[in-house]
CSV table of C-alpha atoms in Angstrom, one decimal:
chain,number,residue,atom,x,y,z
A,1,UNK,CA,-22.8,-17.6,-1.8
A,2,UNK,CA,-26.0,-15.6,-1.3
A,3,UNK,CA,-29.3,-17.2,-2.0
A,4,UNK,CA,-30.8,-14.8,-4.6
A,5,UNK,CA,-34.5,-15.1,-5.6
A,6,UNK,CA,-34.3,-11.7,-7.4
A,7,UNK,CA,-31.6,-9.8,-9.3
A,8,UNK,CA,-29.7,-7.4,-7.1
A,9,UNK,CA,-30.4,-3.6,-7.2
A,10,UNK,CA,-27.8,-1.1,-6.1
A,11,UNK,CA,-25.2,1.5,-6.9
A,12,UNK,CA,-21.6,1.0,-8.0
A,13,UNK,CA,-19.0,3.8,-7.9
A,14,UNK,CA,-17.2,3.1,-11.2
A,15,UNK,CA,-19.2,5.1,-13.7
A,16,UNK,CA,-19.0,8.3,-11.7
A,17,UNK,CA,-15.7,8.0,-9.8
A,18,UNK,CA,-13.6,5.4,-11.5
A,19,UNK,CA,-10.7,4.2,-9.3
A,20,UNK,CA,-10.8,7.5,-7.2
A,21,UNK,CA,-13.9,7.1,-5.2
A,22,UNK,CA,-13.6,8.2,-1.5
A,23,UNK,CA,-15.5,7.6,1.7
A,24,UNK,CA,-17.4,10.9,1.6
A,25,UNK,CA,-18.8,10.1,-1.8
A,26,UNK,CA,-19.8,6.6,-0.7
A,27,UNK,CA,-21.5,7.8,2.4
A,28,UNK,CA,-23.4,10.5,0.5
A,29,UNK,CA,-24.7,8.1,-2.1
A,30,UNK,CA,-25.7,5.6,0.6
A,31,UNK,CA,-27.7,8.3,2.4
A,32,UNK,CA,-29.4,9.3,-0.8
A,33,UNK,CA,-30.3,5.7,-1.5
A,34,UNK,CA,-31.7,5.2,2.0
A,35,UNK,CA,-33.8,8.4,1.7
A,36,UNK,CA,-35.1,8.1,-1.9
A,37,UNK,CA,-34.7,4.6,-3.2
A,38,UNK,CA,-34.6,1.9,-0.4
A,39,UNK,CA,-38.4,1.5,-0.3
A,40,UNK,CA,-38.3,0.8,-4.1
A,41,UNK,CA,-35.9,-2.2,-3.6
A,42,UNK,CA,-32.5,-0.5,-4.1
A,43,UNK,CA,-30.1,-1.8,-1.4
A,44,UNK,CA,-26.5,-2.4,-2.4
A,45,UNK,CA,-23.7,0.2,-2.1
A,46,UNK,CA,-20.6,-1.1,-3.9
A,47,UNK,CA,-17.1,0.4,-3.8
A,48,UNK,CA,-15.4,-0.4,-7.1
A,49,UNK,CA,-11.8,-0.9,-8.0
A,50,UNK,CA,-8.5,0.2,-6.3
A,51,UNK,CA,-9.9,1.3,-3.0
A,52,UNK,CA,-6.4,0.2,-1.7
A,53,UNK,CA,-4.5,2.7,-4.0
A,54,UNK,CA,-3.7,6.0,-2.2
A,55,UNK,CA,-3.0,8.0,-5.3
A,56,UNK,CA,-5.9,6.9,-7.6
A,57,UNK,CA,-7.4,9.9,-9.3
A,58,UNK,CA,-9.4,8.8,-12.4
A,59,UNK,CA,-10.6,5.9,-14.5
A,60,UNK,CA,-7.0,5.3,-15.4
A,61,UNK,CA,-4.6,3.2,-13.3
A,62,UNK,CA,-1.2,4.4,-12.0
A,63,UNK,CA,1.6,2.1,-13.2
A,64,UNK,CA,3.4,0.2,-10.5
A,65,UNK,CA,1.3,1.9,-7.8
A,66,UNK,CA,2.2,1.2,-4.1
A,67,UNK,CA,-0.8,-0.5,-2.5
A,68,UNK,CA,-2.0,-0.6,1.1
A,69,UNK,CA,-1.6,-4.2,2.3
A,70,UNK,CA,-1.2,-6.1,5.6
A,71,UNK,CA,1.5,-8.5,6.6
A,72,UNK,CA,-0.5,-11.4,5.0
A,73,UNK,CA,-0.7,-9.8,1.5
A,74,UNK,CA,-4.3,-8.8,2.0
A,75,UNK,CA,-5.3,-5.4,0.5
A,76,UNK,CA,-6.7,-2.7,2.8
A,77,UNK,CA,-8.5,0.6,2.2
A,78,UNK,CA,-6.3,3.6,1.7
A,79,UNK,CA,-6.8,5.7,4.8
A,80,UNK,CA,-6.3,9.0,3.0
A,81,UNK,CA,-9.4,8.1,0.9
A,82,UNK,CA,-11.3,6.1,3.6
A,83,UNK,CA,-10.4,7.7,6.9
A,84,UNK,CA,-12.6,5.3,9.0
A,85,UNK,CA,-10.3,2.4,7.9
A,86,UNK,CA,-7.5,3.8,10.2
A,87,UNK,CA,-6.1,1.6,13.0
A,88,UNK,CA,-6.6,-1.6,11.0
A,89,UNK,CA,-10.4,-1.3,11.0
A,90,UNK,CA,-10.6,-1.7,7.2
A,91,UNK,CA,-14.1,-1.3,5.7
A,92,UNK,CA,-15.7,-2.4,9.0
A,93,UNK,CA,-16.9,1.2,10.0
A,94,UNK,CA,-18.1,2.1,6.5
A,95,UNK,CA,-20.0,-1.2,6.2
A,96,UNK,CA,-21.5,-0.6,9.6
A,97,UNK,CA,-22.7,2.9,8.5
A,98,UNK,CA,-24.2,1.5,5.3
A,99,UNK,CA,-26.0,-1.3,7.3
A,100,UNK,CA,-27.3,1.4,9.8
A,101,UNK,CA,-29.2,2.9,6.9
A,102,UNK,CA,-30.9,-0.5,6.1
A,103,UNK,CA,-28.6,-1.1,3.1
A,104,UNK,CA,-26.0,-3.6,2.1
A,105,UNK,CA,-22.3,-3.1,1.5
A,106,UNK,CA,-20.1,-4.4,-1.4
A,107,UNK,CA,-16.6,-4.1,-2.7
A,108,UNK,CA,-14.7,-4.8,-6.0
A,109,UNK,CA,-11.6,-7.0,-6.0
A,110,UNK,CA,-9.3,-8.3,-8.8
A,111,UNK,CA,-8.6,-12.0,-9.2
A,112,UNK,CA,-5.4,-13.2,-7.7
A,113,UNK,CA,-2.7,-12.0,-5.3
A,114,UNK,CA,-1.0,-8.6,-5.3
A,115,UNK,CA,2.3,-8.6,-7.1
A,116,UNK,CA,3.5,-6.4,-4.2
A,117,UNK,CA,2.8,-9.4,-1.9
A,118,UNK,CA,4.8,-11.7,-4.2
A,119,UNK,CA,7.7,-9.3,-4.2
A,120,UNK,CA,7.7,-9.2,-0.4
A,121,UNK,CA,6.9,-12.9,-0.3
A,122,UNK,CA,4.3,-12.3,2.5
A,123,UNK,CA,3.1,-15.3,4.5
A,124,UNK,CA,-0.4,-16.6,3.9
A,125,UNK,CA,-2.4,-16.1,7.1
A,126,UNK,CA,-2.8,-19.3,9.2
A,127,UNK,CA,-0.2,-21.3,7.1
A,128,UNK,CA,3.5,-21.8,6.6
A,129,UNK,CA,3.1,-21.0,2.9
A,130,UNK,CA,4.1,-17.7,1.2
A,131,UNK,CA,2.9,-15.6,-1.7
A,132,UNK,CA,5.6,-16.5,-4.1
A,133,UNK,CA,4.7,-20.2,-3.8
A,134,UNK,CA,1.2,-19.7,-5.1
A,135,UNK,CA,1.6,-16.9,-7.7
A,136,UNK,CA,1.0,-17.7,-11.3
A,137,UNK,CA,2.9,-15.1,-13.4
A,138,UNK,CA,1.6,-16.8,-16.6
A,139,UNK,CA,-1.9,-15.6,-15.7
A,140,UNK,CA,-1.9,-11.9,-15.2
A,141,UNK,CA,-4.5,-9.1,-15.8
A,142,UNK,CA,-4.0,-7.5,-19.2
A,143,UNK,CA,-5.3,-4.0,-18.2
A,144,UNK,CA,-4.3,-3.5,-14.6
A,145,UNK,CA,-0.9,-4.3,-13.1
A,146,UNK,CA,-1.8,-4.8,-9.4
A,147,UNK,CA,-2.3,-8.5,-9.4
A,148,UNK,CA,-1.1,-11.9,-10.8
A,149,UNK,CA,-3.1,-15.1,-10.8
A,150,UNK,CA,-3.1,-17.8,-8.2
A,151,UNK,CA,-2.1,-21.3,-9.2
A,152,UNK,CA,-4.9,-23.4,-7.6
A,153,UNK,CA,-2.8,-26.6,-7.9
A,154,UNK,CA,-0.3,-25.2,-5.3
A,155,UNK,CA,-0.5,-25.8,-1.6
A,156,UNK,CA,-1.7,-22.6,0.1
A,157,UNK,CA,-3.7,-21.3,-2.9
A,158,UNK,CA,-7.1,-21.9,-1.4
A,159,UNK,CA,-5.9,-20.8,2.0
A,160,UNK,CA,-5.0,-17.4,0.5
A,161,UNK,CA,-8.5,-16.9,-1.0
A,162,UNK,CA,-10.0,-18.1,2.3
A,163,UNK,CA,-7.9,-15.5,4.2
A,164,UNK,CA,-9.1,-12.5,2.2
A,165,UNK,CA,-12.7,-13.6,2.4
A,166,UNK,CA,-12.4,-14.0,6.2
A,167,UNK,CA,-11.3,-10.4,6.3
A,168,UNK,CA,-14.2,-9.3,4.2
A,169,UNK,CA,-16.6,-11.2,6.4
A,170,UNK,CA,-15.1,-9.5,9.4
A,171,UNK,CA,-15.7,-6.2,7.7
A,172,UNK,CA,-19.4,-7.0,7.1
A,173,UNK,CA,-19.2,-7.2,3.3
A,174,UNK,CA,-22.4,-8.4,1.6
A,175,UNK,CA,-21.5,-8.3,-2.1
A,176,UNK,CA,-18.2,-9.1,-3.9
A,177,UNK,CA,-17.5,-8.1,-7.5
A,178,UNK,CA,-14.5,-10.1,-8.7
A,179,UNK,CA,-12.9,-8.7,-11.8
A,180,UNK,CA,-10.4,-10.2,-14.4
A,181,UNK,CA,-12.0,-13.6,-13.9
A,182,UNK,CA,-14.8,-14.1,-16.4
A,183,UNK,CA,-12.9,-13.1,-19.6
A,184,UNK,CA,-10.5,-14.9,-19.9
A,185,UNK,CA,-12.4,-17.6,-18.0
A,186,UNK,CA,-10.6,-18.7,-14.9
A,187,UNK,CA,-12.6,-21.7,-13.8
A,188,UNK,CA,-10.4,-22.9,-11.0
A,189,UNK,CA,-10.2,-19.4,-9.4
A,190,UNK,CA,-14.0,-18.9,-9.8
A,191,UNK,CA,-14.5,-22.1,-7.8
A,192,UNK,CA,-11.9,-21.0,-5.2
A,193,UNK,CA,-13.7,-17.7,-4.7
A,194,UNK,CA,-17.0,-19.4,-4.2
A,195,UNK,CA,-15.5,-21.9,-1.7
A,196,UNK,CA,-13.8,-19.0,0.1
A,197,UNK,CA,-17.2,-17.3,0.5
A,198,UNK,CA,-18.7,-20.4,1.9
A,199,UNK,CA,-15.7,-20.9,4.2
A,200,UNK,CA,-16.0,-17.3,5.5
A,201,UNK,CA,-19.3,-18.1,7.2
A,202,UNK,CA,-21.0,-15.0,5.7
A,203,UNK,CA,-23.5,-14.8,2.8
A,204,UNK,CA,-22.1,-12.7,0.0
A,205,UNK,CA,-23.4,-12.0,-3.5
A,206,UNK,CA,-20.8,-13.2,-6.0
A,207,UNK,CA,-20.6,-11.1,-9.2
A,208,UNK,CA,-18.0,-11.9,-11.9
A,209,UNK,CA,-16.4,-9.5,-14.4
A,210,UNK,CA,-15.6,-8.5,-17.1
A,211,UNK,CA,-17.5,-9.8,-20.0
A,212,UNK,CA,-18.2,-11.3,-22.3
A,213,UNK,CA,-18.3,-14.4,-20.2
A,214,UNK,CA,-18.3,-17.5,-22.5
A,215,UNK,CA,-21.8,-18.9,-23.2
A,216,UNK,CA,-20.2,-22.4,-23.2
A,217,UNK,CA,-19.6,-22.0,-19.5
A,218,UNK,CA,-23.2,-21.1,-18.7
A,219,UNK,CA,-23.9,-24.2,-16.6
A,220,UNK,CA,-20.7,-23.7,-14.7
A,221,UNK,CA,-21.5,-20.0,-14.1
A,222,UNK,CA,-25.0,-20.9,-12.9
A,223,UNK,CA,-23.5,-23.2,-10.3
A,224,UNK,CA,-20.7,-21.1,-9.0
A,225,UNK,CA,-21.8,-17.5,-9.3
A,226,UNK,CA,-24.8,-15.3,-8.6
A,227,UNK,CA,-24.3,-13.0,-11.5
A,228,UNK,CA,-21.8,-12.5,-14.4
A,229,UNK,CA,-21.2,-10.0,-17.1
A,230,UNK,CA,-22.4,-10.8,-20.6
A,231,UNK,CA,-20.5,-7.8,-22.1
A,232,UNK,CA,-17.3,-5.8,-21.8
A,233,UNK,CA,-17.8,-2.4,-20.0
A,234,UNK,CA,-21.1,-0.9,-21.0
A,235,UNK,CA,-21.2,2.9,-21.4
A,236,UNK,CA,-23.7,5.5,-22.7
A,237,UNK,CA,-23.2,4.6,-26.4
A,238,UNK,CA,-26.2,3.7,-28.6
A,239,UNK,CA,-24.3,1.0,-30.5
A,240,UNK,CA,-23.4,-0.8,-27.2
A,241,UNK,CA,-27.0,-0.6,-26.2
A,242,UNK,CA,-28.3,-1.9,-29.5
A,243,UNK,CA,-25.8,-4.8,-29.3
A,244,UNK,CA,-27.2,-5.7,-25.8
A,245,UNK,CA,-30.3,-7.2,-27.6
A,246,UNK,CA,-28.0,-9.9,-29.1
A,247,UNK,CA,-26.5,-10.7,-25.7
A,248,UNK,CA,-29.9,-11.0,-24.0
A,249,UNK,CA,-31.2,-13.2,-26.8
A,250,UNK,CA,-28.3,-15.6,-26.2
A,251,UNK,CA,-28.3,-15.6,-22.4
A,252,UNK,CA,-32.1,-15.5,-21.5
A,253,UNK,CA,-32.3,-19.3,-20.9
A,254,UNK,CA,-29.9,-19.0,-17.9
A,255,UNK,CA,-31.8,-16.3,-16.0
A,256,UNK,CA,-33.2,-17.8,-12.8
A,257,UNK,CA,-33.1,-18.0,-9.1
A,258,UNK,CA,-29.6,-17.6,-7.7
A,259,UNK,CA,-28.0,-16.9,-11.1
A,260,UNK,CA,-28.6,-13.7,-13.2
A,261,UNK,CA,-26.6,-12.9,-16.3
A,262,UNK,CA,-25.6,-9.2,-16.0
A,263,UNK,CA,-26.0,-6.5,-18.7
A,264,UNK,CA,-23.6,-4.4,-16.6
A,265,UNK,CA,-24.1,-1.1,-14.8
A,266,UNK,CA,-26.6,1.6,-15.8
A,267,UNK,CA,-24.5,4.6,-17.0
A,268,UNK,CA,-27.3,7.1,-16.3
A,269,UNK,CA,-27.5,10.4,-14.5
A,270,UNK,CA,-24.3,12.2,-13.8
A,271,UNK,CA,-21.2,10.2,-14.7
A,272,UNK,CA,-17.4,10.6,-15.2
A,273,UNK,CA,-16.9,12.8,-12.2
A,274,UNK,CA,-13.4,11.8,-11.1
A,275,UNK,CA,-10.1,13.7,-11.2
A,276,UNK,CA,-11.8,17.0,-10.3
A,277,UNK,CA,-13.8,16.8,-13.5
A,278,UNK,CA,-17.4,18.0,-12.9
A,279,UNK,CA,-18.7,15.1,-15.0
A,280,UNK,CA,-21.4,15.0,-17.6
A,281,UNK,CA,-24.9,13.8,-18.0
A,282,UNK,CA,-25.4,10.5,-19.7
A,283,UNK,CA,-25.3,10.7,-23.5
A,284,UNK,CA,-28.4,8.5,-23.8
A,285,UNK,CA,-31.6,10.3,-24.8
A,286,UNK,CA,-34.7,10.0,-22.7
A,287,UNK,CA,-36.1,7.5,-25.2
A,288,UNK,CA,-32.9,5.5,-25.1
A,289,UNK,CA,-33.0,5.5,-21.3
A,290,UNK,CA,-36.6,4.1,-21.3
A,291,UNK,CA,-35.5,1.5,-23.8
A,292,UNK,CA,-32.6,0.5,-21.6
A,293,UNK,CA,-34.6,0.2,-18.5
A,294,UNK,CA,-37.3,-1.8,-20.3
A,295,UNK,CA,-34.7,-4.3,-21.7
A,296,UNK,CA,-32.9,-4.7,-18.3
A,297,UNK,CA,-36.3,-5.3,-16.7
A,298,UNK,CA,-37.7,-7.8,-19.2
A,299,UNK,CA,-34.4,-9.7,-19.2
A,300,UNK,CA,-34.2,-9.5,-15.4
A,301,UNK,CA,-30.6,-8.2,-15.4
A,302,UNK,CA,-29.2,-6.9,-12.1
A,303,UNK,CA,-29.8,-3.2,-11.8
A,304,UNK,CA,-26.6,-1.5,-10.7
A,305,UNK,CA,-26.8,2.3,-11.1
A,306,UNK,CA,-23.6,4.0,-12.1
A,307,UNK,CA,-24.2,7.7,-11.8
A,308,UNK,CA,-23.7,9.9,-8.7
A,309,UNK,CA,-27.1,9.6,-7.2
A,310,UNK,CA,-26.8,12.8,-5.2
A,311,UNK,CA,-26.8,14.7,-8.6
A,312,UNK,CA,-29.8,12.9,-10.0
A,313,UNK,CA,-32.2,15.1,-12.0
A,314,UNK,CA,-36.0,14.5,-11.7
A,315,UNK,CA,-36.1,12.3,-14.9
A,316,UNK,CA,-33.3,10.0,-13.7
A,317,UNK,CA,-34.9,9.7,-10.2
A,318,UNK,CA,-38.2,8.8,-11.9
A,319,UNK,CA,-36.5,5.9,-13.8
A,320,UNK,CA,-35.2,4.6,-10.5
A,321,UNK,CA,-38.5,5.0,-8.7
A,322,UNK,CA,-40.7,3.4,-11.4
A,323,UNK,CA,-42.4,0.7,-9.4
A,324,UNK,CA,-43.8,-1.0,-12.5
A,325,UNK,CA,-40.3,-1.4,-14.2
A,326,UNK,CA,-38.9,-2.6,-10.9
A,327,UNK,CA,-41.7,-5.1,-10.5
A,328,UNK,CA,-41.1,-6.6,-13.9
A,329,UNK,CA,-37.4,-6.9,-13.2
A,330,UNK,CA,-37.9,-8.4,-9.7
A,331,UNK,CA,-41.0,-10.6,-10.2
A,332,UNK,CA,-41.6,-11.6,-13.9
A,333,UNK,CA,-40.4,-14.8,-15.4
A,334,UNK,CA,-39.8,-16.3,-18.8
A,335,UNK,CA,-38.6,-13.1,-20.4
A,336,UNK,CA,-37.4,-13.7,-23.9
A,337,UNK,CA,-37.3,-12.3,-27.4
A,338,UNK,CA,-40.5,-13.2,-29.4
A,339,UNK,CA,-39.3,-12.0,-32.8
A,340,UNK,CA,-37.3,-9.5,-34.8
A,341,UNK,CA,-38.4,-7.8,-38.0
A,342,UNK,CA,-36.2,-5.1,-39.3
A,343,UNK,CA,-35.8,-2.5,-36.6
A,344,UNK,CA,-38.7,-4.0,-34.6
A,345,UNK,CA,-37.8,-6.3,-31.7
A,346,UNK,CA,-40.5,-7.7,-29.4
A,347,UNK,CA,-39.9,-9.3,-26.0
A,348,UNK,CA,-42.5,-10.9,-23.7
A,349,UNK,CA,-42.5,-12.1,-20.1
A,350,UNK,CA,-45.0,-13.5,-17.6
A,351,UNK,CA,-46.3,-11.7,-14.6
A,352,UNK,CA,-48.6,-12.9,-11.8
A,353,UNK,CA,-51.9,-14.6,-12.7
A,354,UNK,CA,-52.7,-14.2,-16.4
A,355,UNK,CA,-50.6,-11.0,-16.8
A,356,UNK,CA,-48.2,-10.8,-19.7
A,357,UNK,CA,-45.7,-8.1,-20.3
A,358,UNK,CA,-44.9,-7.1,-23.9
A,359,UNK,CA,-42.0,-4.8,-24.9
A,360,UNK,CA,-42.0,-3.3,-28.4
A,361,UNK,CA,-38.6,-1.9,-29.2
A,362,UNK,CA,-37.5,0.2,-32.1
A,363,UNK,CA,-33.8,0.0,-32.6
A,364,UNK,CA,-33.9,2.0,-35.9
A,365,UNK,CA,-33.4,5.7,-36.6
A,366,UNK,CA,-36.9,6.4,-37.8
A,367,UNK,CA,-40.3,6.2,-36.1
A,368,UNK,CA,-42.2,3.0,-36.9
A,369,UNK,CA,-45.9,2.1,-36.7
A,370,UNK,CA,-46.5,-1.5,-35.7
A,371,UNK,CA,-49.4,-3.8,-34.9
A,372,UNK,CA,-49.1,-6.9,-32.7
A,373,UNK,CA,-51.5,-9.8,-32.7
A,374,UNK,CA,-51.7,-11.4,-29.2
A,375,UNK,CA,-52.4,-14.8,-30.9
A,376,UNK,CA,-48.6,-14.9,-31.3
A,377,UNK,CA,-48.2,-15.3,-27.5
A,378,UNK,CA,-51.3,-17.5,-27.1
A,379,UNK,CA,-53.9,-14.9,-26.4
A,380,UNK,CA,-57.0,-15.3,-28.6
A,381,UNK,CA,-59.5,-13.2,-26.6
A,382,UNK,CA,-59.6,-9.5,-26.6
A,383,UNK,CA,-57.2,-7.8,-24.2
A,384,UNK,CA,-56.6,-4.7,-22.2
A,385,UNK,CA,-53.2,-3.2,-22.8
A,386,UNK,CA,-51.7,-0.7,-20.3
A,387,UNK,CA,-48.6,1.1,-21.6
A,388,UNK,CA,-46.3,1.6,-18.6
A,389,UNK,CA,-44.3,4.6,-19.7
A,390,UNK,CA,-47.2,6.8,-20.9
A,391,UNK,CA,-50.0,5.4,-18.8
A,392,UNK,CA,-52.2,5.0,-21.8
A,393,UNK,CA,-54.7,2.1,-22.0
A,394,UNK,CA,-56.3,0.2,-24.8
A,395,UNK,CA,-59.3,-1.7,-23.6
A,396,UNK,CA,-61.0,-4.7,-25.1
A,397,UNK,CA,-58.9,-4.7,-28.3
A,398,UNK,CA,-58.0,-7.6,-30.5
A,399,UNK,CA,-54.4,-6.4,-31.0
A,400,UNK,CA,-52.0,-3.6,-30.1
A,401,UNK,CA,-51.2,-0.7,-32.4
A,402,UNK,CA,-48.2,1.4,-31.5
A,403,UNK,CA,-46.2,4.2,-32.9
A,404,UNK,CA,-42.6,3.9,-31.5
A,405,UNK,CA,-40.1,6.7,-31.7
A,406,UNK,CA,-36.5,6.1,-32.9
A,407,UNK,CA,-34.4,4.2,-30.3
A,408,UNK,CA,-37.6,3.9,-28.3
A,409,UNK,CA,-40.0,1.4,-26.7
A,410,UNK,CA,-43.6,0.8,-25.8
A,411,UNK,CA,-43.9,-1.5,-22.8
A,412,UNK,CA,-47.3,-3.0,-22.2
A,413,UNK,CA,-49.0,-4.9,-19.4
A,414,UNK,CA,-51.6,-7.2,-21.0
A,415,UNK,CA,-54.6,-8.6,-19.2
């Protein structure tokens, strides 16, 4: 796996294009990131689910779809959607383009082996074993019919995973999102994937989905994956955002170098664009978007943007270019919930030197006025408090007084 000192920052195609994303859209978003966001730390371009399905048109899946696959049961990009994949080149040319922009390339896969490969009983590359010998039909995805599980007790099982990751390494893949593996929790296949990455000879970030991953497997996750989902799919819904505080409070002890619990993608900007639908702007208000970015930063979640970046408005771009938010996400430590009191939730994290970051969240529907005594976090002297979203400063004060809007946040740098 990749050695990760900081949570990854990038773009994933799911929120805007579902299963229907195509090469033109990926290239346009990569060009946008290179031009507007790379210098801020954004670097991953990730193609989400069913890039091997020629007729995918939406966030829904076609039943019993015919998939593009090689003679060894390894899925390949659909050429009608990814023209540069023609003549067996796979994602190599697209990855090369992304790399030429100074960015990194990623793909989504589903756990297991294609049912189509099992029906055809394809041979596993480099072995005398076949797909039907390793398939586990008692372990299938409940929401997508493309795959069935791999029985890791069978001869040839690890060889199959090794074969697909050799292919991804040849393409130049830097990031793998493996779905249908963290809920339910498939421990043996998680380890098989991690070993296959190691055997491929190429560093790749390993991201596990969907959530909620079981907290009882936190130590196992920390050893075998770079990031894993704490929740089911996160969309632009206030109740889902409010619930995220509970997940973050539970998972914060496991945030650290090489392992980052994942709050899921940022459903911001222009989303739901597939199937010729022109999409819509996120349903989150501006205050809710600031609250979201503040929580993801303080918790140090991976930042994977879900909207079509080429359609960003000025406000959305300002969120993505906020150096102070990014700095907290990438460089702080010890982020955790300090207390809850009614609709008031307070988080703190350490910065460089004697800097402390303090986030004052209001998860209620009414404005609240609050006062915070820094004694609570071990500061007894008077402080300077810089509010990151507004730029306002309180100098030499014994405490912080804030008026926080509904579903809003005040995020302070204390010194």
